[in-house]
Tab-separated table of C-alpha atoms in Angstrom:
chain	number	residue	atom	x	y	z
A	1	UNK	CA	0.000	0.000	0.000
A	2	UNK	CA	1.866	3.527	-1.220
A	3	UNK	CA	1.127	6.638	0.534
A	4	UNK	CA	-1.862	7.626	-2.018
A	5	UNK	CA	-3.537	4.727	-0.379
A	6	UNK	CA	-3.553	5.739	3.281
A	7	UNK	CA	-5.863	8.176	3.861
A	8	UNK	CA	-8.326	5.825	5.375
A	9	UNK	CA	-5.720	3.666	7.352
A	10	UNK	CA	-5.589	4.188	10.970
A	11	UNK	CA	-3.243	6.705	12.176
A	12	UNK	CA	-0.981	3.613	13.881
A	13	UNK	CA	-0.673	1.353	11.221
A	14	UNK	CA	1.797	4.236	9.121
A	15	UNK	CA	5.319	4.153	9.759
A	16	UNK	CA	6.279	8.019	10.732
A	17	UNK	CA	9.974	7.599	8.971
A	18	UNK	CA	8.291	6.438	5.577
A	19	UNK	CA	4.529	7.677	5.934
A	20	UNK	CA	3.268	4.147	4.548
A	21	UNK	CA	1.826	1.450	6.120
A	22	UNK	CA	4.294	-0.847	8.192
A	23	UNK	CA	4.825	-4.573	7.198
A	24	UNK	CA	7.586	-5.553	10.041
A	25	UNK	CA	6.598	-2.822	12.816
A	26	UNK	CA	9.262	-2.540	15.660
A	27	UNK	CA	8.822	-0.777	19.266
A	28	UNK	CA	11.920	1.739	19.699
A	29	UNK	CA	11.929	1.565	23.543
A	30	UNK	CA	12.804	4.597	25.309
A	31	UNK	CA	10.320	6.963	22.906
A	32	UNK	CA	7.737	4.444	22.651
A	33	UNK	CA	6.549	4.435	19.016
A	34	UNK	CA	6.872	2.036	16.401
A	35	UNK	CA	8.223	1.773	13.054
A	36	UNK	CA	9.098	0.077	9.619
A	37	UNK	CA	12.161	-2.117	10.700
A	38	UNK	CA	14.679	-0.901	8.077
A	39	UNK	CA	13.436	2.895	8.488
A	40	UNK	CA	14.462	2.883	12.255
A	41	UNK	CA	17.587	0.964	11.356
A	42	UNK	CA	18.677	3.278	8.612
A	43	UNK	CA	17.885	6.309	10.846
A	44	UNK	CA	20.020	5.094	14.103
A	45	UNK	CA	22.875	4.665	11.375
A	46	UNK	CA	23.314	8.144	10.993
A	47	UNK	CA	21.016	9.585	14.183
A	48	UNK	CA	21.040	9.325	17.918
A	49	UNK	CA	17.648	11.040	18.654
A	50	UNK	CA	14.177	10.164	18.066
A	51	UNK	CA	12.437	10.535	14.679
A	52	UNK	CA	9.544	12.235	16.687
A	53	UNK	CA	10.236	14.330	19.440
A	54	UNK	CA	13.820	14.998	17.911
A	55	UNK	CA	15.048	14.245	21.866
A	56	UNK	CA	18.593	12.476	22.521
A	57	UNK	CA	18.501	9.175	22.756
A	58	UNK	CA	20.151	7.132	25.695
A	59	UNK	CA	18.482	3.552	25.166
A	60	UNK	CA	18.558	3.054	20.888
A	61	UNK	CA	17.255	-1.069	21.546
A	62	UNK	CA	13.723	-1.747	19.534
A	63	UNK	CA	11.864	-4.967	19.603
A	64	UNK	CA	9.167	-6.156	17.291
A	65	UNK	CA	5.453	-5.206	17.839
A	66	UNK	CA	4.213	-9.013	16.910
A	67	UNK	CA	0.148	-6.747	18.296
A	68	UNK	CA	0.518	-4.053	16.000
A	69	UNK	CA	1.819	-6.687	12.977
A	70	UNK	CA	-1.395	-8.942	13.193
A	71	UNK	CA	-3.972	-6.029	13.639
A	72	UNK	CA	-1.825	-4.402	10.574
A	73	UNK	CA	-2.064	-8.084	8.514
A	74	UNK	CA	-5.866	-8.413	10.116
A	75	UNK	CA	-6.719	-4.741	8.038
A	76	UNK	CA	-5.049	-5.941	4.933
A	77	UNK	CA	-6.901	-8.619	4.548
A	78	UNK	CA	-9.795	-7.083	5.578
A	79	UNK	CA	-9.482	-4.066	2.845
A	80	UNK	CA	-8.234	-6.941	-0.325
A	81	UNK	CA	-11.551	-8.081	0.708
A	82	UNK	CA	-13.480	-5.187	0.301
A	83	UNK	CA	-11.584	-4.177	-2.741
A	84	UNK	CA	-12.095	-7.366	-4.694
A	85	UNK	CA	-16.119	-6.892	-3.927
A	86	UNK	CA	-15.944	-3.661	-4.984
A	87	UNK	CA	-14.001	-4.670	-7.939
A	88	UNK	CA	-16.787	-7.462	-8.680
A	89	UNK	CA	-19.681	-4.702	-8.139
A	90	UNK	CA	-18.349	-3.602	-11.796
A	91	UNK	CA	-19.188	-6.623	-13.434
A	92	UNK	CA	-20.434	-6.515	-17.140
A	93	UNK	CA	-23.004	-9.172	-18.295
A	94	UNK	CA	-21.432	-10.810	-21.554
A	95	UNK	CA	-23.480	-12.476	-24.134
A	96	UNK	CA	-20.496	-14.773	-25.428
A	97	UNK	CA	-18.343	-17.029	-24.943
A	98	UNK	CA	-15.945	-17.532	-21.537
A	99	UNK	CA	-12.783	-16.301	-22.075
A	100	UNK	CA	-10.126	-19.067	-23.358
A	101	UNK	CA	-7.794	-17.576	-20.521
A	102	UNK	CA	-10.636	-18.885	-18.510
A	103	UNK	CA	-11.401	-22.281	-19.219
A	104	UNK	CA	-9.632	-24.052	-16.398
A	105	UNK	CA	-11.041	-21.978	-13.664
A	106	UNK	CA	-13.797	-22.807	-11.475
A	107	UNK	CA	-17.756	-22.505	-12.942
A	108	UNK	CA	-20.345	-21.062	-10.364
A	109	UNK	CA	-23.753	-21.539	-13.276
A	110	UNK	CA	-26.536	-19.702	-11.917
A	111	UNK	CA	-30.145	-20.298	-13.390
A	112	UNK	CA	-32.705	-17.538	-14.092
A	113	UNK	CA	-35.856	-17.766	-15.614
A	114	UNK	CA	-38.002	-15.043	-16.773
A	115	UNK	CA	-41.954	-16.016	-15.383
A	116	UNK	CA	-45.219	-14.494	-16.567
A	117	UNK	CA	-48.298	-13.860	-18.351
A	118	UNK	CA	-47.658	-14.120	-22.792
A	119	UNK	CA	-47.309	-10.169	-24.226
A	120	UNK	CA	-45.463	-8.563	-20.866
A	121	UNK	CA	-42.420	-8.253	-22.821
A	122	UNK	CA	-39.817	-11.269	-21.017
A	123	UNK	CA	-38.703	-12.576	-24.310
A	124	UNK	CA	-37.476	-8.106	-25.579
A	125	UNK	CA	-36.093	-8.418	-21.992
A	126	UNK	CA	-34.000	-11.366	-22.830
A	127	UNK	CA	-33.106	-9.906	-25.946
A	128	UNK	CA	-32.142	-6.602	-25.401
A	129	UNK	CA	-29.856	-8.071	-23.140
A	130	UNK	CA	-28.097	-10.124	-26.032
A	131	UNK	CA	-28.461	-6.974	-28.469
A	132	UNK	CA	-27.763	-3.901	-26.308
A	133	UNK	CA	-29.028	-0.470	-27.853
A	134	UNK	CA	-30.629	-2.368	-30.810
A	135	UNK	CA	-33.872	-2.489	-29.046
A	136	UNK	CA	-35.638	-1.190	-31.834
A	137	UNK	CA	-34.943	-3.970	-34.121
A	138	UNK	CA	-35.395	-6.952	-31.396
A	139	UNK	CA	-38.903	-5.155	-30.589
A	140	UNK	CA	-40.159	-5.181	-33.803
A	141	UNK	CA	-39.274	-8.912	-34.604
A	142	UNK	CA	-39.998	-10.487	-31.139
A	143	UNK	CA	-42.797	-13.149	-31.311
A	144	UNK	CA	-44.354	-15.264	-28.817
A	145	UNK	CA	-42.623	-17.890	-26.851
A	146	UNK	CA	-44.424	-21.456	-27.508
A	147	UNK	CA	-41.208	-23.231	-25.261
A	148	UNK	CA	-38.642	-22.331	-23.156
A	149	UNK	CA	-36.056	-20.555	-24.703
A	150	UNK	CA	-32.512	-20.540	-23.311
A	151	UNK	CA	-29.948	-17.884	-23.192
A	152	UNK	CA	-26.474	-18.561	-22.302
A	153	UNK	CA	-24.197	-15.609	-20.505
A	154	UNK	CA	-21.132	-14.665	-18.152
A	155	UNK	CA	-20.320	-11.893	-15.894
A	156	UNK	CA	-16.704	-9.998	-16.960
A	157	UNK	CA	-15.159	-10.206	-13.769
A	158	UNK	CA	-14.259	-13.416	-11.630
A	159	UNK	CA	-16.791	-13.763	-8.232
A	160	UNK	CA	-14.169	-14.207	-5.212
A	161	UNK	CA	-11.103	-13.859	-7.545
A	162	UNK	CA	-11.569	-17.261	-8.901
A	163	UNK	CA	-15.180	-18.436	-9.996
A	164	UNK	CA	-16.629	-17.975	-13.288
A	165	UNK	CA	-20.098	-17.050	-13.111
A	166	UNK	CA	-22.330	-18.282	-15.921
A	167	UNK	CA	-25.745	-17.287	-16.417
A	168	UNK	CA	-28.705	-19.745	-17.748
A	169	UNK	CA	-31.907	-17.619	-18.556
A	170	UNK	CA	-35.200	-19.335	-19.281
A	171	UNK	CA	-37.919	-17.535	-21.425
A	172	UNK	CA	-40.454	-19.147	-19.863
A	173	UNK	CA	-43.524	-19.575	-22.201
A	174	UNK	CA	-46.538	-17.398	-20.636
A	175	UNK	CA	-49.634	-19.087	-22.229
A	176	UNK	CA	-51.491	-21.076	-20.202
A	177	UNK	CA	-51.436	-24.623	-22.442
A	178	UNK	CA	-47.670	-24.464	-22.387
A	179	UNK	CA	-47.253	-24.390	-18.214
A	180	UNK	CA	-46.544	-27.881	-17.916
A	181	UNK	CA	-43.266	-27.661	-19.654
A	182	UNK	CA	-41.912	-24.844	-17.185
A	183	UNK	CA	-41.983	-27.299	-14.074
A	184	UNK	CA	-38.116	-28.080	-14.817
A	185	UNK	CA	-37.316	-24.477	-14.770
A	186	UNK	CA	-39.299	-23.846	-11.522
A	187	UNK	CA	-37.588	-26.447	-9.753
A	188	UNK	CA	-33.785	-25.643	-10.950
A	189	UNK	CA	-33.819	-22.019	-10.884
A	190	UNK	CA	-32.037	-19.377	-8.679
A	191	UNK	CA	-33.354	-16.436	-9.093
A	192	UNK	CA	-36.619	-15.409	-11.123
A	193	UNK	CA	-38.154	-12.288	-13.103
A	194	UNK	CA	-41.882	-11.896	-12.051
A	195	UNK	CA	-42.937	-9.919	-15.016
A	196	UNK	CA	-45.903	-7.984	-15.273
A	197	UNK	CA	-46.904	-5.693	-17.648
A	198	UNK	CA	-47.297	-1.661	-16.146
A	199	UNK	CA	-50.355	-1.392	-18.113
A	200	UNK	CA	-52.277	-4.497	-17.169
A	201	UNK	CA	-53.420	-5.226	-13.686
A	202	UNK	CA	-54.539	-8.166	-14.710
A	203	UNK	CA	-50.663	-9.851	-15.308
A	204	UNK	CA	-49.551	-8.318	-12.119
A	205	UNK	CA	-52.817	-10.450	-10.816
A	206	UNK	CA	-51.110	-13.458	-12.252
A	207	UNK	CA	-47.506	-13.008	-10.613
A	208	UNK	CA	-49.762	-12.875	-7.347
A	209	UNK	CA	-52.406	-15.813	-8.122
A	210	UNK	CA	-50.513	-18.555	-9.769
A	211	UNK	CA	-46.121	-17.696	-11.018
A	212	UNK	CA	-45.094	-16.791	-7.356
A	213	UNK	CA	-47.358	-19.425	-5.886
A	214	UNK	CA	-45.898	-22.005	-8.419
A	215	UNK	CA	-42.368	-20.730	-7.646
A	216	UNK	CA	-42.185	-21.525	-3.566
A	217	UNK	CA	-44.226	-24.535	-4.529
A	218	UNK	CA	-41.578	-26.201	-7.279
A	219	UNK	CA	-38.789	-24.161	-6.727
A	220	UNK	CA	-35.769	-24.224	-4.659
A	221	UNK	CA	-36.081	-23.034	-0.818
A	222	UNK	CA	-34.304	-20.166	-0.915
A	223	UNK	CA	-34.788	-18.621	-4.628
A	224	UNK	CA	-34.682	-14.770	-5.016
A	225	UNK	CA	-37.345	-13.019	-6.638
A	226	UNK	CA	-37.739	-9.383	-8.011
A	227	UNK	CA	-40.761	-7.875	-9.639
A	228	UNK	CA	-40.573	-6.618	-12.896
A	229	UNK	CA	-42.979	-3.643	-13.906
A	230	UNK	CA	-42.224	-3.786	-17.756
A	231	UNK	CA	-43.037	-1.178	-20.423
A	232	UNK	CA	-43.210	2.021	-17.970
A	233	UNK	CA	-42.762	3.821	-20.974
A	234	UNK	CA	-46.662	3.721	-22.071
A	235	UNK	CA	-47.337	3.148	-18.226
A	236	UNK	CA	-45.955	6.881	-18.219
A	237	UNK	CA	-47.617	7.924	-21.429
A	238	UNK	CA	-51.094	6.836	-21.569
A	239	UNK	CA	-52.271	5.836	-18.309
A	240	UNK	CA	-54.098	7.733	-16.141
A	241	UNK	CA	-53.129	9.437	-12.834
A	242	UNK	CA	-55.971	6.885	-11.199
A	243	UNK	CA	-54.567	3.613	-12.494
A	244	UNK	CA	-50.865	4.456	-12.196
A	245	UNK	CA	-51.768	5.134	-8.153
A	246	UNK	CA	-53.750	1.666	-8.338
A	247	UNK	CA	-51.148	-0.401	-9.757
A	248	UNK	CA	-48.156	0.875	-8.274
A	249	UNK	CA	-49.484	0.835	-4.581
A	250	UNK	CA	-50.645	-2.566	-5.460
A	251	UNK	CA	-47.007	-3.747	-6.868
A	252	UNK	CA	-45.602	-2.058	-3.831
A	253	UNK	CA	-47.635	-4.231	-1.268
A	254	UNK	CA	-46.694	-7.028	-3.108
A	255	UNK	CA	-43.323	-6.965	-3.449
A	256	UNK	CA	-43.136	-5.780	0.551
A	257	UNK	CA	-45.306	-8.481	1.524
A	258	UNK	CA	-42.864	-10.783	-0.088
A	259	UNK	CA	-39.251	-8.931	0.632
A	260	UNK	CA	-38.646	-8.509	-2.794
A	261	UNK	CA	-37.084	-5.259	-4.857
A	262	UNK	CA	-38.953	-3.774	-7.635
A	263	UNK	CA	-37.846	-2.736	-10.959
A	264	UNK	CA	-39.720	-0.599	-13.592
A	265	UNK	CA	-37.979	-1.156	-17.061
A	266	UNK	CA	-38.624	-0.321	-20.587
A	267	UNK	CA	-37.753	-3.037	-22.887
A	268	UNK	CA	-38.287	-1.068	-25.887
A	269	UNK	CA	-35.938	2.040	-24.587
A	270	UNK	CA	-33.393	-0.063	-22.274
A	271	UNK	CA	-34.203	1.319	-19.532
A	272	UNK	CA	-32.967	-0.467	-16.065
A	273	UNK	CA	-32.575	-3.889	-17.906
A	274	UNK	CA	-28.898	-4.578	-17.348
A	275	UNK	CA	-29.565	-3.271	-13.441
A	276	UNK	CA	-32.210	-5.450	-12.684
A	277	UNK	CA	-30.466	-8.507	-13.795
A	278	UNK	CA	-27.160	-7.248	-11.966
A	279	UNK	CA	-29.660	-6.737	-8.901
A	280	UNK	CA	-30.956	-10.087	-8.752
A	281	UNK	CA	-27.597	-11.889	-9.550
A	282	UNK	CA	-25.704	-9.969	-6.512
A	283	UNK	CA	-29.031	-10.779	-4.312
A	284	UNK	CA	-28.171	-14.464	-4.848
A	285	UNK	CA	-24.517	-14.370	-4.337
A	286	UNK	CA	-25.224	-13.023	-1.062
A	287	UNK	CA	-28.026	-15.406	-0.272
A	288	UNK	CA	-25.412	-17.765	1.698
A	289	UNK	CA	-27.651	-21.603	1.200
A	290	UNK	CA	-27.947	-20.833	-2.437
A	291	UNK	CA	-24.531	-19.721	-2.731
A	292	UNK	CA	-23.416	-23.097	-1.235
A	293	UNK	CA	-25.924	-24.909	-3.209
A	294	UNK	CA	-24.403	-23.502	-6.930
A	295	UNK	CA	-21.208	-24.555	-5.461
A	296	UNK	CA	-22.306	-27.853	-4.672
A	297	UNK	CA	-24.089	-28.132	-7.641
A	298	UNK	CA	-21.074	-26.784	-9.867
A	299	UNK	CA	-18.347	-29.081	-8.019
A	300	UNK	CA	-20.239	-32.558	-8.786
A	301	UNK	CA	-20.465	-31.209	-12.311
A	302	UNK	CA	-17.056	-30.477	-12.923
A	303	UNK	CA	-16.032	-33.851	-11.074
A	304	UNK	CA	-18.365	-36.124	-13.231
A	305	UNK	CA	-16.394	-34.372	-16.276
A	306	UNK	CA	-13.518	-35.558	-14.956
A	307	UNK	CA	-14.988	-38.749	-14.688
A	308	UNK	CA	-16.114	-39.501	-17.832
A	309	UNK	CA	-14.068	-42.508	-19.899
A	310	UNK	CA	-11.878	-40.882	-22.840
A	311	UNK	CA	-13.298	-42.347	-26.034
A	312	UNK	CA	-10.581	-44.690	-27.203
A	313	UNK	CA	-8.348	-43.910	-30.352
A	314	UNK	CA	-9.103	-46.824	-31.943
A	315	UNK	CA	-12.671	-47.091	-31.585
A	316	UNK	CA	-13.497	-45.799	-35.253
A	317	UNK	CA	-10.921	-48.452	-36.838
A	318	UNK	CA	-12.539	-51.160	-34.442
A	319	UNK	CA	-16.107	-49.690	-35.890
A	320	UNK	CA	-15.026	-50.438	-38.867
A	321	UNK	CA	-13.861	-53.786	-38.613
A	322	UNK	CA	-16.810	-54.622	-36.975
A	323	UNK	CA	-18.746	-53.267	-39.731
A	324	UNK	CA	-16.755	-54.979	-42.174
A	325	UNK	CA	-17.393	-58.769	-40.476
A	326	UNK	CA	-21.149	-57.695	-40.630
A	327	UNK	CA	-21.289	-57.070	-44.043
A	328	UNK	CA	-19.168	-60.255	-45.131
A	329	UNK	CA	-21.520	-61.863	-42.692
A	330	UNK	CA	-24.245	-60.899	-44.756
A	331	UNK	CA	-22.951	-61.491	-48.156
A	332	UNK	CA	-22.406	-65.210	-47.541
A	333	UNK	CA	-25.776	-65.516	-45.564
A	334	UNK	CA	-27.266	-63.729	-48.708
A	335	UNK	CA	-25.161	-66.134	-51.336
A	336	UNK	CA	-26.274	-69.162	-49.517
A	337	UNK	CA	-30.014	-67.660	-49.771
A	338	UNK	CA	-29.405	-67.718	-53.505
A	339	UNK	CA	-28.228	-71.291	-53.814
A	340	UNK	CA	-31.167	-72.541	-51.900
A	341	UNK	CA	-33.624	-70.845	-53.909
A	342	UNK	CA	-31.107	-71.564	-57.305
């Protein structure tokens, strides 16, 4: 840590010869302050007072401060800690493939789905996500989902300093006659989208009546949730000062009722779509049981990988062979046929 960095560092912790933090802090006796072990010895060599008070020196023994070293190494840690979250907190969602310079690390795969009524906008969600400011174009050729569509994705910086995180969205289909497919999803996911349309009551309804009541039914114990109040740009436009009170008060109690944030987005303009996946992603890396269950999860997938048998280099010739006895099999079964019926 240089001397830019310690602002914030308690007043102890920085050596008074070099003014940055100490690594190997050492107790000059007779003025009773510490400092960086080769400061105090370079000073002595060519000074017989303190660095402080400037006073004469009569006792110039030091010993090491082994208290001041661990509550020094204690804060280090601490603040790498706090830095690398912070760090993380910066994360980009990348619609792409992992990084080669990434392939060997640790996957943490975390599985989102995207639930609701059909026309509230999940599958322009989804896809502005993929296509960024070209919301025009993936507006204007969305259609409806008739199956679950999966999107594949991975967040730009490591989680911990070492974990890949891989995201699996779900577009699930909203149409009542297609529900019975989506009991997979409800059951694997970590996190889901309730998405409502702003100007319907009536798919807000739904999320209430039957998606959230499905989700803590089939899905995992501890899955996060966040409301979704899509296309608040015509909620803005053409609804009126009553409704907007009714539905919002009504989303509000909801999502309180349930501890869950809300997030108004615009699929068609972009707006809050990369912050409310971001939200719900950080909500379940801090969610401690379904952190440990992704691990679990990811480490028995990356074992059974390991596990599987290499396919053998000679299995193709051997398929071959085989192949070969089969058909010389056959041609003398089929030119004994032909003398028997001669």
């Amino acid at each position: 840590m240089t001397s830019q960095d310690t602002l914030s560092v308690p007043h102890d912790f920085i050596c008074p010869i070099t003014r940055e933090i100490m690594q190997n802090p050492v107790l000059l006796i007779e003025d009773g302050h510490s400092y960086e072990l080769y400061a105090i010895e370079h000073w002595l060599q060519s000074h017989n007072s303190s660095p402080i008070t400037n006073k004469p020196l009569d006792d110039r023994r030091f010993v090491n401060n082994f208290n001041l070293k661990n509550a020094i190494q204690e804060y280090c840690t601490r603040q790498k800690t706090i830095l690398s979250s912070n760090q993380f907190l910066t994360f980009n969602i990348r619609y792409s493939r992992v990084p080669i310079a990434w392939n060997n690390k640790p996957k943490l795969n975390i599985r989102l789905s995207l639930l609701g009524s059909s026309n509230t906008g999940k599958t322009t969600l989804s896809r502005y996500l993929q296509c960024g400011l070209q919301s025009n174009f993936v507006h204007t050729n969305s259609s409806v989902t008739i199956g679950p569509d999966l999107h594949f994705f991975y967040l730009d910086q490591l989680y911990d300093d070492q974990y890949v995180i891989t995201i699996q969205l779900s577009d699930i289909p909203g149409m009542e006659r297609f529900e019975s497919c989506c009991d997979s999803h409800f059951r694997n996911c970590h996190g889901a989208f309730l998405i409502t349309d702003s100007t319907d009551i009536d798919t807000l309804e739904r999320i209430e009546l039957h998606w959230y009541k499905q989700l803590q039914l089939k899905g995992k114990e501890h899955v996060e949730s966040i409301l979704v109040c899509n296309k608040i740009d015509i909620f803005e436009d053409n609804c009126d000062d009553n409704y907007r009170k009714i539905f919002l008060e009504r989303a509000e109690y909801f999502a309180s009722l349930h501890d869950m944030p809300i997030c108004h987005t615009s699929a068609l303009r972009g707006d809050n779509i990369q912050f409310m996946f971001k939200q719900l992603i950080i909500r379940i890396l801090q969610n401690e049981s379904l952190l440990q269950q992704i691990k679990e999860n990811s480490s028995m997938y990356n074992k059974s990988l390991f596990r599987s048998e290499p396919i053998s280099p000679t299995s193709s010739i051997q398929v071959l062979l085989k192949s070969s006895s089969r058909q010389n099999d056959y041609n003398s079964s089929s030119s004994g046929d032909c003398c028997l019926f001669a």
